């Protein structure tokens, strides 16, 4: 048994055991509970619904690895989406061309980066708690968006944008391809770059990282800027998928991004975790949501189950850590 566990850890990593076990449980339970679960329609639905949640989770991942949090990701996505929408509206609305879309997307990414820049600067230079800083940014962005849109939504975009949210290439949904590209980029950044190494160092012990010669302020600013950019990508996907933008789109995703990170083995205090287990955890949560929908549960019950699952994950991680200490 120990040899088998060691081989599994060598191939996949120890942090993949939990997400893969959860995936197996969800597939088996709902496979027996509903005859329609293990079908192409279910997995096709998951493939289209997963991307915006997945990209938002990647936006949450890097701040958590530093020991922080970004509570403003959903409203950063909304403001970025609104920026793109306003750009398209100013250039003809449904008659806007690809140039207007590219300009609007660039501005949307810039708005996301600016949101992260402000948070990163405040956190890095004042040492204010990331929860308070990102909560303040969340309230600001929500209020700003409500003020500028008067609580309404913006719709009416060019037809060529629709495939970004609903199209497929060789049978693979376009938004899923975008998510996979973001997952690969995040994995390479965290595992192969100096910024990724510094991110883990700061999450493990920021003072030790500082004494090791790491410019912790610069790293924190970059981490939150990248988080904002990733949230902006999610905002662009949501605009294409819903064909409208409104302050509050995806607001319920905030809880799920945190849950996906913890279910994927991310240390809530920072310093440990990988992208790939988080990606598997995202699939588990989306399959769980689809399974409950097939059984007739509404979205409110699904959200409640996600909340309970977060508590269960924390308890199980505490128990496993205690058992490991006893065995040693």
GROMACS .gro file of C-alpha atoms in nm:
model
  328
    1UNK     CA    1   0.000   0.000   0.000
    2UNK     CA    2   0.280   0.240   0.090
    3UNK     CA    3   0.456   0.160  -0.238
    4UNK     CA    4   0.135   0.226  -0.432
    5UNK     CA    5   0.083   0.557  -0.252
    6UNK     CA    6   0.443   0.657  -0.315
    7UNK     CA    7   0.409   0.579  -0.686
    8UNK     CA    8   0.083   0.778  -0.707
    9UNK     CA    9   0.247   1.075  -0.535
   10UNK     CA   10   0.545   1.055  -0.769
   11UNK     CA   11   0.323   1.062  -1.079
   12UNK     CA   12   0.040   1.294  -0.979
   13UNK     CA   13   0.151   1.459  -0.655
   14UNK     CA   14   0.008   1.404  -0.307
   15UNK     CA   15  -0.235   1.693  -0.346
   16UNK     CA   16  -0.416   1.518  -0.635
   17UNK     CA   17  -0.549   1.235  -0.415
   18UNK     CA   18  -0.830   1.437  -0.260
   19UNK     CA   19  -0.968   1.594  -0.582
   20UNK     CA   20  -0.947   1.265  -0.774
   21UNK     CA   21  -1.121   1.078  -0.491
   22UNK     CA   22  -1.395   1.344  -0.484
   23UNK     CA   23  -1.430   1.317  -0.862
   24UNK     CA   24  -1.473   0.940  -0.840
   25UNK     CA   25  -1.734   0.972  -0.562
   26UNK     CA   26  -1.938   1.232  -0.753
   27UNK     CA   27  -1.933   1.031  -1.077
   28UNK     CA   28  -2.032   0.706  -0.906
   29UNK     CA   29  -2.304   0.853  -0.683
   30UNK     CA   30  -2.476   1.060  -0.951
   31UNK     CA   31  -2.417   0.792  -1.212
   32UNK     CA   32  -2.636   0.559  -1.005
   33UNK     CA   33  -2.878   0.832  -0.893
   34UNK     CA   34  -2.961   0.958  -1.243
   35UNK     CA   35  -2.953   0.766  -1.573
   36UNK     CA   36  -2.893   1.094  -1.756
   37UNK     CA   37  -2.578   1.191  -1.564
   38UNK     CA   38  -2.316   0.991  -1.755
   39UNK     CA   39  -2.416   1.130  -2.094
   40UNK     CA   40  -2.261   1.358  -2.350
   41UNK     CA   41  -2.523   1.624  -2.275
   42UNK     CA   42  -2.413   1.648  -1.911
   43UNK     CA   43  -2.044   1.675  -1.989
   44UNK     CA   44  -2.114   1.919  -2.273
   45UNK     CA   45  -2.308   2.138  -2.031
   46UNK     CA   46  -2.023   2.123  -1.781
   47UNK     CA   47  -1.773   2.218  -2.052
   48UNK     CA   48  -1.969   2.536  -2.132
   49UNK     CA   49  -2.050   2.632  -1.772
   50UNK     CA   50  -1.706   2.569  -1.623
   51UNK     CA   51  -1.486   2.833  -1.796
   52UNK     CA   52  -1.593   3.160  -1.633
   53UNK     CA   53  -1.590   2.996  -1.289
   54UNK     CA   54  -1.255   2.837  -1.367
   55UNK     CA   55  -1.090   3.161  -1.478
   56UNK     CA   56  -1.226   3.341  -1.169
   57UNK     CA   57  -1.079   3.063  -0.954
   58UNK     CA   58  -0.739   3.117  -1.114
   59UNK     CA   59  -0.781   3.486  -1.031
   60UNK     CA   60  -0.836   3.388  -0.668
   61UNK     CA   61  -0.555   3.131  -0.660
   62UNK     CA   62  -0.244   3.349  -0.669
   63UNK     CA   63  -0.351   3.589  -0.389
   64UNK     CA   64  -0.433   3.289  -0.168
   65UNK     CA   65  -0.087   3.143  -0.234
   66UNK     CA   66   0.064   3.462  -0.090
   67UNK     CA   67  -0.149   3.424   0.222
   68UNK     CA   68  -0.400   3.682   0.100
   69UNK     CA   69  -0.737   3.692  -0.072
   70UNK     CA   70  -0.906   3.886  -0.351
   71UNK     CA   71  -1.274   3.932  -0.271
   72UNK     CA   72  -1.315   4.174  -0.561
   73UNK     CA   73  -1.271   3.924  -0.847
   74UNK     CA   74  -1.637   3.902  -0.952
   75UNK     CA   75  -1.690   4.278  -0.955
   76UNK     CA   76  -1.357   4.328  -1.130
   77UNK     CA   77  -1.491   4.090  -1.397
   78UNK     CA   78  -1.814   4.290  -1.417
   79UNK     CA   79  -1.639   4.627  -1.451
   80UNK     CA   80  -1.407   4.481  -1.714
   81UNK     CA   81  -1.708   4.344  -1.901
   82UNK     CA   82  -1.879   4.682  -1.877
   83UNK     CA   83  -1.568   4.849  -2.017
   84UNK     CA   84  -1.578   4.621  -2.321
   85UNK     CA   85  -1.953   4.675  -2.356
   86UNK     CA   86  -1.920   5.054  -2.344
   87UNK     CA   87  -1.644   5.043  -2.604
   88UNK     CA   88  -1.860   4.836  -2.837
   89UNK     CA   89  -2.160   5.063  -2.778
   90UNK     CA   90  -1.950   5.370  -2.857
   91UNK     CA   91  -1.841   5.213  -3.187
   92UNK     CA   92  -2.173   5.108  -3.329
   93UNK     CA   93  -2.315   4.851  -3.088
   94UNK     CA   94  -2.424   4.546  -3.289
   95UNK     CA   95  -2.249   4.694  -3.591
   96UNK     CA   96  -1.912   4.734  -3.413
   97UNK     CA   97  -1.618   4.569  -3.587
   98UNK     CA   98  -1.338   4.341  -3.466
   99UNK     CA   99  -1.115   4.645  -3.409
  100UNK     CA  100  -1.359   4.784  -3.154
  101UNK     CA  101  -1.372   4.443  -2.984
  102UNK     CA  102  -0.992   4.422  -2.963
  103UNK     CA  103  -0.973   4.777  -2.827
  104UNK     CA  104  -1.247   4.706  -2.575
  105UNK     CA  105  -1.081   4.381  -2.465
  106UNK     CA  106  -0.748   4.560  -2.416
  107UNK     CA  107  -0.921   4.829  -2.210
  108UNK     CA  108  -1.103   4.561  -2.010
  109UNK     CA  109  -0.775   4.387  -1.928
  110UNK     CA  110  -0.625   4.726  -1.835
  111UNK     CA  111  -0.915   4.797  -1.598
  112UNK     CA  112  -0.865   4.457  -1.434
  113UNK     CA  113  -0.492   4.523  -1.398
  114UNK     CA  114  -0.562   4.869  -1.251
  115UNK     CA  115  -0.797   4.720  -0.991
  116UNK     CA  116  -0.529   4.468  -0.891
  117UNK     CA  117  -0.259   4.735  -0.896
  118UNK     CA  118  -0.444   4.950  -0.643
  119UNK     CA  119  -0.502   4.656  -0.410
  120UNK     CA  120  -0.146   4.533  -0.446
  121UNK     CA  121   0.002   4.874  -0.368
  122UNK     CA  122  -0.213   4.921  -0.059
  123UNK     CA  123  -0.142   4.568   0.070
  124UNK     CA  124   0.230   4.583  -0.006
  125UNK     CA  125   0.305   4.929   0.130
  126UNK     CA  126   0.059   4.969   0.419
  127UNK     CA  127   0.051   4.600   0.520
  128UNK     CA  128  -0.326   4.626   0.551
  129UNK     CA  129  -0.501   4.291   0.561
  130UNK     CA  130  -0.587   4.165   0.210
  131UNK     CA  131  -0.942   4.081   0.318
  132UNK     CA  132  -1.010   4.441   0.419
  133UNK     CA  133  -0.841   4.588   0.112
  134UNK     CA  134  -1.014   4.359  -0.138
  135UNK     CA  135  -1.348   4.399   0.043
  136UNK     CA  136  -1.313   4.777   0.008
  137UNK     CA  137  -1.232   4.739  -0.362
  138UNK     CA  138  -1.530   4.508  -0.405
  139UNK     CA  139  -1.765   4.764  -0.248
  140UNK     CA  140  -1.614   5.043  -0.458
  141UNK     CA  141  -1.646   4.853  -0.786
  142UNK     CA  142  -1.998   4.743  -0.708
  143UNK     CA  143  -2.106   5.096  -0.622
  144UNK     CA  144  -1.931   5.241  -0.925
  145UNK     CA  145  -2.090   4.988  -1.156
  146UNK     CA  146  -2.438   5.044  -1.010
  147UNK     CA  147  -2.392   5.420  -1.044
  148UNK     CA  148  -2.276   5.407  -1.405
  149UNK     CA  149  -2.541   5.159  -1.518
  150UNK     CA  150  -2.819   5.275  -1.282
  151UNK     CA  151  -2.866   4.913  -1.184
  152UNK     CA  152  -2.947   4.800  -1.537
  153UNK     CA  153  -2.762   4.592  -1.791
  154UNK     CA  154  -2.601   4.656  -2.127
  155UNK     CA  155  -2.676   4.430  -2.422
  156UNK     CA  156  -2.670   4.429  -2.799
  157UNK     CA  157  -2.329   4.320  -2.923
  158UNK     CA  158  -2.191   4.211  -3.262
  159UNK     CA  159  -2.275   3.857  -3.370
  160UNK     CA  160  -1.908   3.761  -3.412
  161UNK     CA  161  -1.862   3.777  -3.032
  162UNK     CA  162  -2.113   3.497  -2.965
  163UNK     CA  163  -1.874   3.208  -3.055
  164UNK     CA  164  -1.644   3.314  -2.769
  165UNK     CA  165  -1.918   3.216  -2.529
  166UNK     CA  166  -2.102   2.946  -2.724
  167UNK     CA  167  -1.883   2.830  -3.014
  168UNK     CA  168  -1.678   2.515  -3.058
  169UNK     CA  169  -1.356   2.420  -3.235
  170UNK     CA  170  -1.329   2.051  -3.331
  171UNK     CA  171  -1.608   1.981  -3.085
  172UNK     CA  172  -1.435   2.155  -2.795
  173UNK     CA  173  -1.613   2.465  -2.657
  174UNK     CA  174  -1.420   2.787  -2.721
  175UNK     CA  175  -1.456   2.911  -2.360
  176UNK     CA  176  -1.315   2.579  -2.239
  177UNK     CA  177  -1.013   2.626  -2.467
  178UNK     CA  178  -0.963   2.971  -2.314
  179UNK     CA  179  -0.979   2.819  -1.965
  180UNK     CA  180  -0.729   2.547  -2.057
  181UNK     CA  181  -0.492   2.812  -2.195
  182UNK     CA  182  -0.525   3.009  -1.870
  183UNK     CA  183  -0.463   2.692  -1.664
  184UNK     CA  184  -0.148   2.612  -1.862
  185UNK     CA  185  -0.022   2.971  -1.835
  186UNK     CA  186  -0.088   2.977  -1.458
  187UNK     CA  187   0.080   2.639  -1.411
  188UNK     CA  188   0.391   2.750  -1.598
  189UNK     CA  189   0.399   3.083  -1.415
  190UNK     CA  190   0.378   2.924  -1.071
  191UNK     CA  191   0.604   2.625  -1.133
  192UNK     CA  192   0.865   2.761  -1.374
  193UNK     CA  193   0.907   3.133  -1.313
  194UNK     CA  194   1.084   3.346  -1.056
  195UNK     CA  195   0.754   3.517  -0.977
  196UNK     CA  196   0.596   3.182  -0.898
  197UNK     CA  197   0.884   3.086  -0.666
  198UNK     CA  198   0.860   3.423  -0.492
  199UNK     CA  199   0.483   3.381  -0.454
  200UNK     CA  200   0.528   3.055  -0.266
  201UNK     CA  201   0.807   3.204  -0.056
  202UNK     CA  202   0.590   3.497   0.049
  203UNK     CA  203   0.303   3.264   0.135
  204UNK     CA  204   0.531   3.047   0.347
  205UNK     CA  205   0.691   3.334   0.538
  206UNK     CA  206   0.696   3.687   0.407
  207UNK     CA  207   0.966   3.801   0.649
  208UNK     CA  208   1.198   3.517   0.548
  209UNK     CA  209   1.129   3.597   0.184
  210UNK     CA  210   1.222   3.960   0.245
  211UNK     CA  211   1.548   3.865   0.419
  212UNK     CA  212   1.623   3.628   0.129
  213UNK     CA  213   1.642   3.925  -0.104
  214UNK     CA  214   1.297   3.895  -0.261
  215UNK     CA  215   1.129   4.226  -0.335
  216UNK     CA  216   0.807   4.129  -0.159
  217UNK     CA  217   0.630   4.455  -0.240
  218UNK     CA  218   0.689   4.414  -0.611
  219UNK     CA  219   0.576   4.051  -0.603
  220UNK     CA  220   0.254   4.133  -0.417
  221UNK     CA  221   0.171   4.411  -0.661
  222UNK     CA  222   0.232   4.180  -0.958
  223UNK     CA  223   0.026   3.899  -0.803
  224UNK     CA  224  -0.278   4.121  -0.751
  225UNK     CA  225  -0.239   4.277  -1.096
  226UNK     CA  226  -0.236   3.930  -1.255
  227UNK     CA  227  -0.538   3.839  -1.044
  228UNK     CA  228  -0.720   4.144  -1.182
  229UNK     CA  229  -0.623   4.057  -1.540
  230UNK     CA  230  -0.749   3.701  -1.497
  231UNK     CA  231  -1.077   3.833  -1.356
  232UNK     CA  232  -1.107   4.061  -1.660
  233UNK     CA  233  -1.070   3.758  -1.890
  234UNK     CA  234  -1.361   3.599  -1.703
  235UNK     CA  235  -1.560   3.919  -1.756
  236UNK     CA  236  -1.503   3.902  -2.132
  237UNK     CA  237  -1.616   3.537  -2.138
  238UNK     CA  238  -1.930   3.622  -1.938
  239UNK     CA  239  -2.017   3.905  -2.177
  240UNK     CA  240  -1.996   3.669  -2.472
  241UNK     CA  241  -2.186   3.392  -2.296
  242UNK     CA  242  -2.477   3.598  -2.161
  243UNK     CA  243  -2.478   3.857  -2.444
  244UNK     CA  244  -2.520   4.120  -2.174
  245UNK     CA  245  -2.330   4.275  -1.885
  246UNK     CA  246  -2.468   4.368  -1.546
  247UNK     CA  247  -2.316   4.448  -1.210
  248UNK     CA  248  -2.375   4.132  -1.009
  249UNK     CA  249  -2.322   3.874  -1.284
  250UNK     CA  250  -2.143   3.578  -1.127
  251UNK     CA  251  -2.165   3.717  -0.775
  252UNK     CA  252  -2.231   3.370  -0.633
  253UNK     CA  253  -1.906   3.246  -0.786
  254UNK     CA  254  -1.698   3.407  -0.511
  255UNK     CA  255  -1.771   3.134  -0.257
  256UNK     CA  256  -1.711   2.863  -0.515
  257UNK     CA  257  -1.368   2.995  -0.616
  258UNK     CA  258  -1.252   2.976  -0.255
  259UNK     CA  259  -1.403   2.630  -0.217
  260UNK     CA  260  -1.234   2.508  -0.538
  261UNK     CA  261  -0.897   2.633  -0.415
  262UNK     CA  262  -0.928   2.457  -0.079
  263UNK     CA  263  -1.070   2.139  -0.233
  264UNK     CA  264  -0.772   2.146  -0.470
  265UNK     CA  265  -0.527   2.135  -0.180
  266UNK     CA  266  -0.437   2.504  -0.158
  267UNK     CA  267  -0.317   2.602   0.188
  268UNK     CA  268  -0.553   2.879   0.310
  269UNK     CA  269  -0.256   3.044   0.481
  270UNK     CA  270  -0.050   3.045   0.161
  271UNK     CA  271   0.274   2.887   0.050
  272UNK     CA  272   0.147   2.556  -0.084
  273UNK     CA  273  -0.073   2.436  -0.370
  274UNK     CA  274  -0.078   2.368  -0.743
  275UNK     CA  275  -0.297   2.464  -1.035
  276UNK     CA  276  -0.383   2.117  -1.169
  277UNK     CA  277  -0.552   1.983  -0.851
  278UNK     CA  278  -0.758   2.301  -0.840
  279UNK     CA  279  -0.866   2.240  -1.200
  280UNK     CA  280  -0.982   1.889  -1.107
  281UNK     CA  281  -1.165   2.034  -0.805
  282UNK     CA  282  -1.347   2.274  -1.037
  283UNK     CA  283  -1.466   1.983  -1.249
  284UNK     CA  284  -1.590   1.809  -0.934
  285UNK     CA  285  -1.792   2.112  -0.825
  286UNK     CA  286  -1.946   2.162  -1.168
  287UNK     CA  287  -2.036   1.793  -1.194
  288UNK     CA  288  -2.188   1.815  -0.846
  289UNK     CA  289  -2.399   2.112  -0.958
  290UNK     CA  290  -2.511   1.932  -1.275
  291UNK     CA  291  -2.594   1.616  -1.081
  292UNK     CA  292  -2.810   1.805  -0.833
  293UNK     CA  293  -2.989   1.981  -1.119
  294UNK     CA  294  -3.069   1.645  -1.278
  295UNK     CA  295  -3.218   1.532  -0.948
  296UNK     CA  296  -3.446   1.836  -0.943
  297UNK     CA  297  -3.256   2.051  -0.691
  298UNK     CA  298  -3.259   2.425  -0.752
  299UNK     CA  299  -2.956   2.654  -0.754
  300UNK     CA  300  -3.013   2.764  -0.393
  301UNK     CA  301  -2.976   2.407  -0.267
  302UNK     CA  302  -2.663   2.366  -0.479
  303UNK     CA  303  -2.512   2.677  -0.318
  304UNK     CA  304  -2.600   2.539   0.027
  305UNK     CA  305  -2.432   2.208  -0.057
  306UNK     CA  306  -2.120   2.395  -0.171
  307UNK     CA  307  -2.110   2.578   0.162
  308UNK     CA  308  -2.140   2.255   0.362
  309UNK     CA  309  -1.876   2.096   0.140
  310UNK     CA  310  -1.635   2.379   0.227
  311UNK     CA  311  -1.680   2.304   0.598
  312UNK     CA  312  -1.639   1.929   0.540
  313UNK     CA  313  -1.318   1.987   0.343
  314UNK     CA  314  -1.168   2.196   0.622
  315UNK     CA  315  -1.260   1.934   0.885
  316UNK     CA  316  -1.120   1.648   0.674
  317UNK     CA  317  -0.794   1.834   0.614
  318UNK     CA  318  -0.761   1.896   0.989
  319UNK     CA  319  -0.827   1.527   1.062
  320UNK     CA  320  -0.582   1.406   0.798
  321UNK     CA  321  -0.309   1.637   0.933
  322UNK     CA  322  -0.374   1.508   1.285
  323UNK     CA  323  -0.361   1.144   1.172
  324UNK     CA  324  -0.034   1.203   0.987
  325UNK     CA  325   0.121   1.354   1.303
  326UNK     CA  326   0.005   1.055   1.510
  327UNK     CA  327   0.146   0.803   1.258
  328UNK     CA  328   0.481   0.982   1.251
   0.00000   0.00000   0.00000
